[in-house]
XYZ file of C-alpha atoms in Angstrom:
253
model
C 237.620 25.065 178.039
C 235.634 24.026 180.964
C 233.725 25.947 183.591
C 236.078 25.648 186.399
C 239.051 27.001 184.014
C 237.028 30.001 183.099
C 235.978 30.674 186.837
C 239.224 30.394 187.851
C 240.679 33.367 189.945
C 243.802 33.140 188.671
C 244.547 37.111 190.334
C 243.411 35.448 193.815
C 246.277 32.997 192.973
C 249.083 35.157 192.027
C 248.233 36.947 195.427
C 248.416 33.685 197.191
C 251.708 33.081 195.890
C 253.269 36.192 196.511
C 252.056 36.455 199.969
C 253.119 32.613 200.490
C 256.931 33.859 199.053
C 257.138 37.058 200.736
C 256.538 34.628 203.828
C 260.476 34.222 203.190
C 261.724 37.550 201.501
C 260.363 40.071 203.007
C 262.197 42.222 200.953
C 260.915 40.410 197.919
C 259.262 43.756 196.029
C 262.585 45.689 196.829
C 264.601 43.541 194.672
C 262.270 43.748 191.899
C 262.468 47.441 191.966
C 265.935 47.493 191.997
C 266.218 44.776 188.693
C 263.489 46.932 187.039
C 265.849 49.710 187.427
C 268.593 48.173 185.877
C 266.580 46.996 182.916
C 265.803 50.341 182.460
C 268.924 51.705 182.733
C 270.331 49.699 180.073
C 267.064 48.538 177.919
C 265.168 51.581 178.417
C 261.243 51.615 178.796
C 260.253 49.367 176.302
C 262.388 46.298 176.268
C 261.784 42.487 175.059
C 262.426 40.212 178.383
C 263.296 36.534 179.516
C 261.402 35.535 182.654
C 263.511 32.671 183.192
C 262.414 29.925 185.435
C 259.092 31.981 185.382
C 256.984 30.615 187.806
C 253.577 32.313 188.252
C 254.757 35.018 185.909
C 255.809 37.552 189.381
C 258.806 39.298 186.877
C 256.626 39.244 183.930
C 253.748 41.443 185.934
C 255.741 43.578 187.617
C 257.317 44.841 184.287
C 254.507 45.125 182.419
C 253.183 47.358 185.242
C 255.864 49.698 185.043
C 256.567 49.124 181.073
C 253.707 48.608 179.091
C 255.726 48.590 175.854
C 257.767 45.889 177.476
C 257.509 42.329 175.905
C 257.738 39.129 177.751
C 258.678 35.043 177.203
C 258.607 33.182 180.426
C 260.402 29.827 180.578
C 259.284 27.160 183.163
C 258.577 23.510 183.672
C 256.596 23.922 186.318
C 253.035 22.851 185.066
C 251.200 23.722 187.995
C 252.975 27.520 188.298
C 252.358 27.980 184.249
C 248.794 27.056 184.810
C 248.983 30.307 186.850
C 251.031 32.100 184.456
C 249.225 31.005 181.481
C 245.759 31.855 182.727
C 246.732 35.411 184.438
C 248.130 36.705 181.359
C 245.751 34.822 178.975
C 244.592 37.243 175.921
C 248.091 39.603 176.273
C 249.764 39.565 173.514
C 252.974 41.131 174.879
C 253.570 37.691 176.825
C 254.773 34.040 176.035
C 255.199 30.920 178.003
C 257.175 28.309 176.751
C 257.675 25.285 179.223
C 261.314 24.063 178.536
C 264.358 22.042 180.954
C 266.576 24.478 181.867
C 268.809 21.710 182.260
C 268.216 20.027 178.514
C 271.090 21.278 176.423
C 268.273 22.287 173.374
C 265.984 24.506 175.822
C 266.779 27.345 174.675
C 265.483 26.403 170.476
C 262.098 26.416 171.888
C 262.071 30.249 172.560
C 260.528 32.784 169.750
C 263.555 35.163 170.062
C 267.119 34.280 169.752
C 268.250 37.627 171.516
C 266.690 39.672 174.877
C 267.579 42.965 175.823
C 267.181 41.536 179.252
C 266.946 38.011 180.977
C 265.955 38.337 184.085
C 265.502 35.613 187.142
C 265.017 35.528 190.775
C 264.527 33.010 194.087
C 264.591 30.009 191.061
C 268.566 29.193 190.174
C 268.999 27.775 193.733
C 267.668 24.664 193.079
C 270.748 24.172 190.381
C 274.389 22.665 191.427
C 277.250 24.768 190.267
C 278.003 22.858 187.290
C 274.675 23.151 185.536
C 274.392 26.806 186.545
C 277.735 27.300 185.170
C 276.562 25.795 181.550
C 273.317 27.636 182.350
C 275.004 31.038 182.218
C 277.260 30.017 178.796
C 273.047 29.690 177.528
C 271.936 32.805 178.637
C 275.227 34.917 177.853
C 274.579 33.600 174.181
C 270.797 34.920 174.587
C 271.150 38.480 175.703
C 272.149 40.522 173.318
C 275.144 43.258 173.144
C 274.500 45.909 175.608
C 271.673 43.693 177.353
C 271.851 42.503 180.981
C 271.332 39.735 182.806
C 269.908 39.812 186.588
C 269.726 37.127 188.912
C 268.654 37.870 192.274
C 268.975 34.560 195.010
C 270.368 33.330 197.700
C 274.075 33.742 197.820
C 275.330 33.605 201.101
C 278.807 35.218 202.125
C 280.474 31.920 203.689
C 283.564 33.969 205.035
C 280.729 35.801 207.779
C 279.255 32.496 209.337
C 278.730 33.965 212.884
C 276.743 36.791 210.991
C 275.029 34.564 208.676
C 273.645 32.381 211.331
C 273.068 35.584 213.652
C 270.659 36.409 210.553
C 269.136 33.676 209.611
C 268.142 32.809 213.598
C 266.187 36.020 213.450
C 264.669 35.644 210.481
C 263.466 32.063 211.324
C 262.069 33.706 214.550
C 259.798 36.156 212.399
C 258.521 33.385 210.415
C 257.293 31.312 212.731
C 255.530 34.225 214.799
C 254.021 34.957 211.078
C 253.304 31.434 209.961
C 251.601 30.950 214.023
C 249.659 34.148 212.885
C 248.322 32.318 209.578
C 251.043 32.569 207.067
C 251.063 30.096 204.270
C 254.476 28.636 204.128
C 255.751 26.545 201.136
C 254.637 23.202 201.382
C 250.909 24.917 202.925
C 250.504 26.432 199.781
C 250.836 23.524 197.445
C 248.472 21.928 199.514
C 245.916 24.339 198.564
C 246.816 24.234 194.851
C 247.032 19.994 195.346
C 243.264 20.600 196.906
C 242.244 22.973 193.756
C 240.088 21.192 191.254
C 242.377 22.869 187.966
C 245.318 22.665 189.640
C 244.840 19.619 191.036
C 246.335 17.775 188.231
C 249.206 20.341 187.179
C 250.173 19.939 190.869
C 250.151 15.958 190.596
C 252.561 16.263 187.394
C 255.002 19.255 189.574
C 255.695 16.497 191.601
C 256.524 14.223 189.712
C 258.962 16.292 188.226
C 260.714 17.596 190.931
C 259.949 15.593 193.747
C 259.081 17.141 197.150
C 262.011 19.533 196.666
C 265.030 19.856 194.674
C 268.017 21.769 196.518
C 271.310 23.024 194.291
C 273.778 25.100 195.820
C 274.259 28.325 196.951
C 277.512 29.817 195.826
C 278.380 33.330 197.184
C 277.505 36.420 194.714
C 281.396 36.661 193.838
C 281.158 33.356 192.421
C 278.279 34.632 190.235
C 279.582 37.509 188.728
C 283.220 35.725 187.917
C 281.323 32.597 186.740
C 279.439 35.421 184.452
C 282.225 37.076 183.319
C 284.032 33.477 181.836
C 280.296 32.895 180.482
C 281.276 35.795 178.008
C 280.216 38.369 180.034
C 282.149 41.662 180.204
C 281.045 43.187 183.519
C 279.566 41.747 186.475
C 278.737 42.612 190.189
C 276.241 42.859 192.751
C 273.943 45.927 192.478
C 271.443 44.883 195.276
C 271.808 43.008 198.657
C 270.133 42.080 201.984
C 271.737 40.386 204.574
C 271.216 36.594 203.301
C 270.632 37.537 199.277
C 272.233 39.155 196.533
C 271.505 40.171 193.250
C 274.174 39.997 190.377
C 274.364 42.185 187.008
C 276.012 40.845 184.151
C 276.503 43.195 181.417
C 277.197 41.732 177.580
């Protein structure tokens, strides 16, 4: 291991990246409260988790925080984001990271558990179309186990409210820029930085070749989720959180 990977603040980064993504959802800690709930709820204080499409590892800390009997896997390509992951939770046994194509049809062989009381995702599924996501969720609904849930909390715009949906998001465009003219990171700002970073520097370089400058799916509406769910082999799903331009969708096995 060399110097600058030891030195690393890999805290200072997580920060960065939450600070860079609440830039967007400023309700960003609500909804994890709210999923936390529901694993509790159902899993109870102590339950074994997929963080899919992981990132930095945001669901991963925030239930370890409030579950320290919790375990974790995090799934990701990202090799830039599981640098992050990897090296914040380096030494804790209670987490894995296993870098895997959500979209190859054998991902899911190259987890350590075949069953999860709990997969859990959020702001990541976006950047899939509807078909994908729809085999997607056949995958997961094999992974959770009877009883378990599944939470996905993203973008799913009602598109039978357009005057209210663009009545939104002009107002919470407005905020951002009088935040990002104040000094807020946005998206692209951010992976500057990490491009700039001499250990993430080359992580970052392989991100994009991966995924390009930016890979946009669709955005189905949250009743599209929970039906889609439900013929996944699902038994119950519906929204149990929601702001004015996101929703997040329970699926119970």
């Amino acid at each position: 291991m060399t110097e600058a990977v030891v030195d690393t603040d890999w805290s200072a980064w997580q920060d960065s990246w939450d600070r860079q993504q609440e830039w967007y959802l400023p309700d960003r800690e609500e909804r994890f409260r709210v999923m936390l709930d529901m694993v509790e709820a159902f899993a109870g204080p102590a339950p074994r988790v997929l963080d899919l499409a992981c990132g930095t590892g945001t669901i991963t800390a925030r239930l370890l925080d409030r579950f320290p009997g919790a375990e974790s896997t995090g799934v990701d390509l990202d090799p830039a984001l599981l640098a992050i992951a990897r090296g914040t939770f380096a030494g804790d046994d209670r987490v894995r990271f296993v870098t895997a194509d959500l979209k190859d049809p054998d991902w899911t062989a190259r987890l350590p558990h075949g069953h999860y009381d709990a997969v859990l995702t959020a702001t990541a599924l976006h950047w899939l179309h509807e078909e994908p996501l729809r085999t997607l969720y056949g995958q997961v609904a094999g992974l959770v186990r009877d009883g378990g849930v599944f939470l996905n909390a993203d973008h799913m715009p009602d598109p039978a409210t357009p005057r209210i949906n663009e009545a939104e998001r002009a107002l919470r465009h407005a905020r951002m820029d009088r935040a990002k003219a104040a000094g807020a990171l946005d998206w692209r700002a951010w992976w500057d930085l990490a491009a700039a970073d001499p250990v993430l520097a080359a992580p970052t370089a392989e991100r994009f070749e991966i995924y390009g400058e930016h890979a946009d799916g669709d955005t189905p509406s949250a009743e599209w989720h929970a039906r889609t769910l439900c013929e996944a082999g699902f038994t119950e799903a519906r929204t149990v959180w929601s702001s004015p331009s996101d929703a997040m969708v329970l699926a119970l096995k």
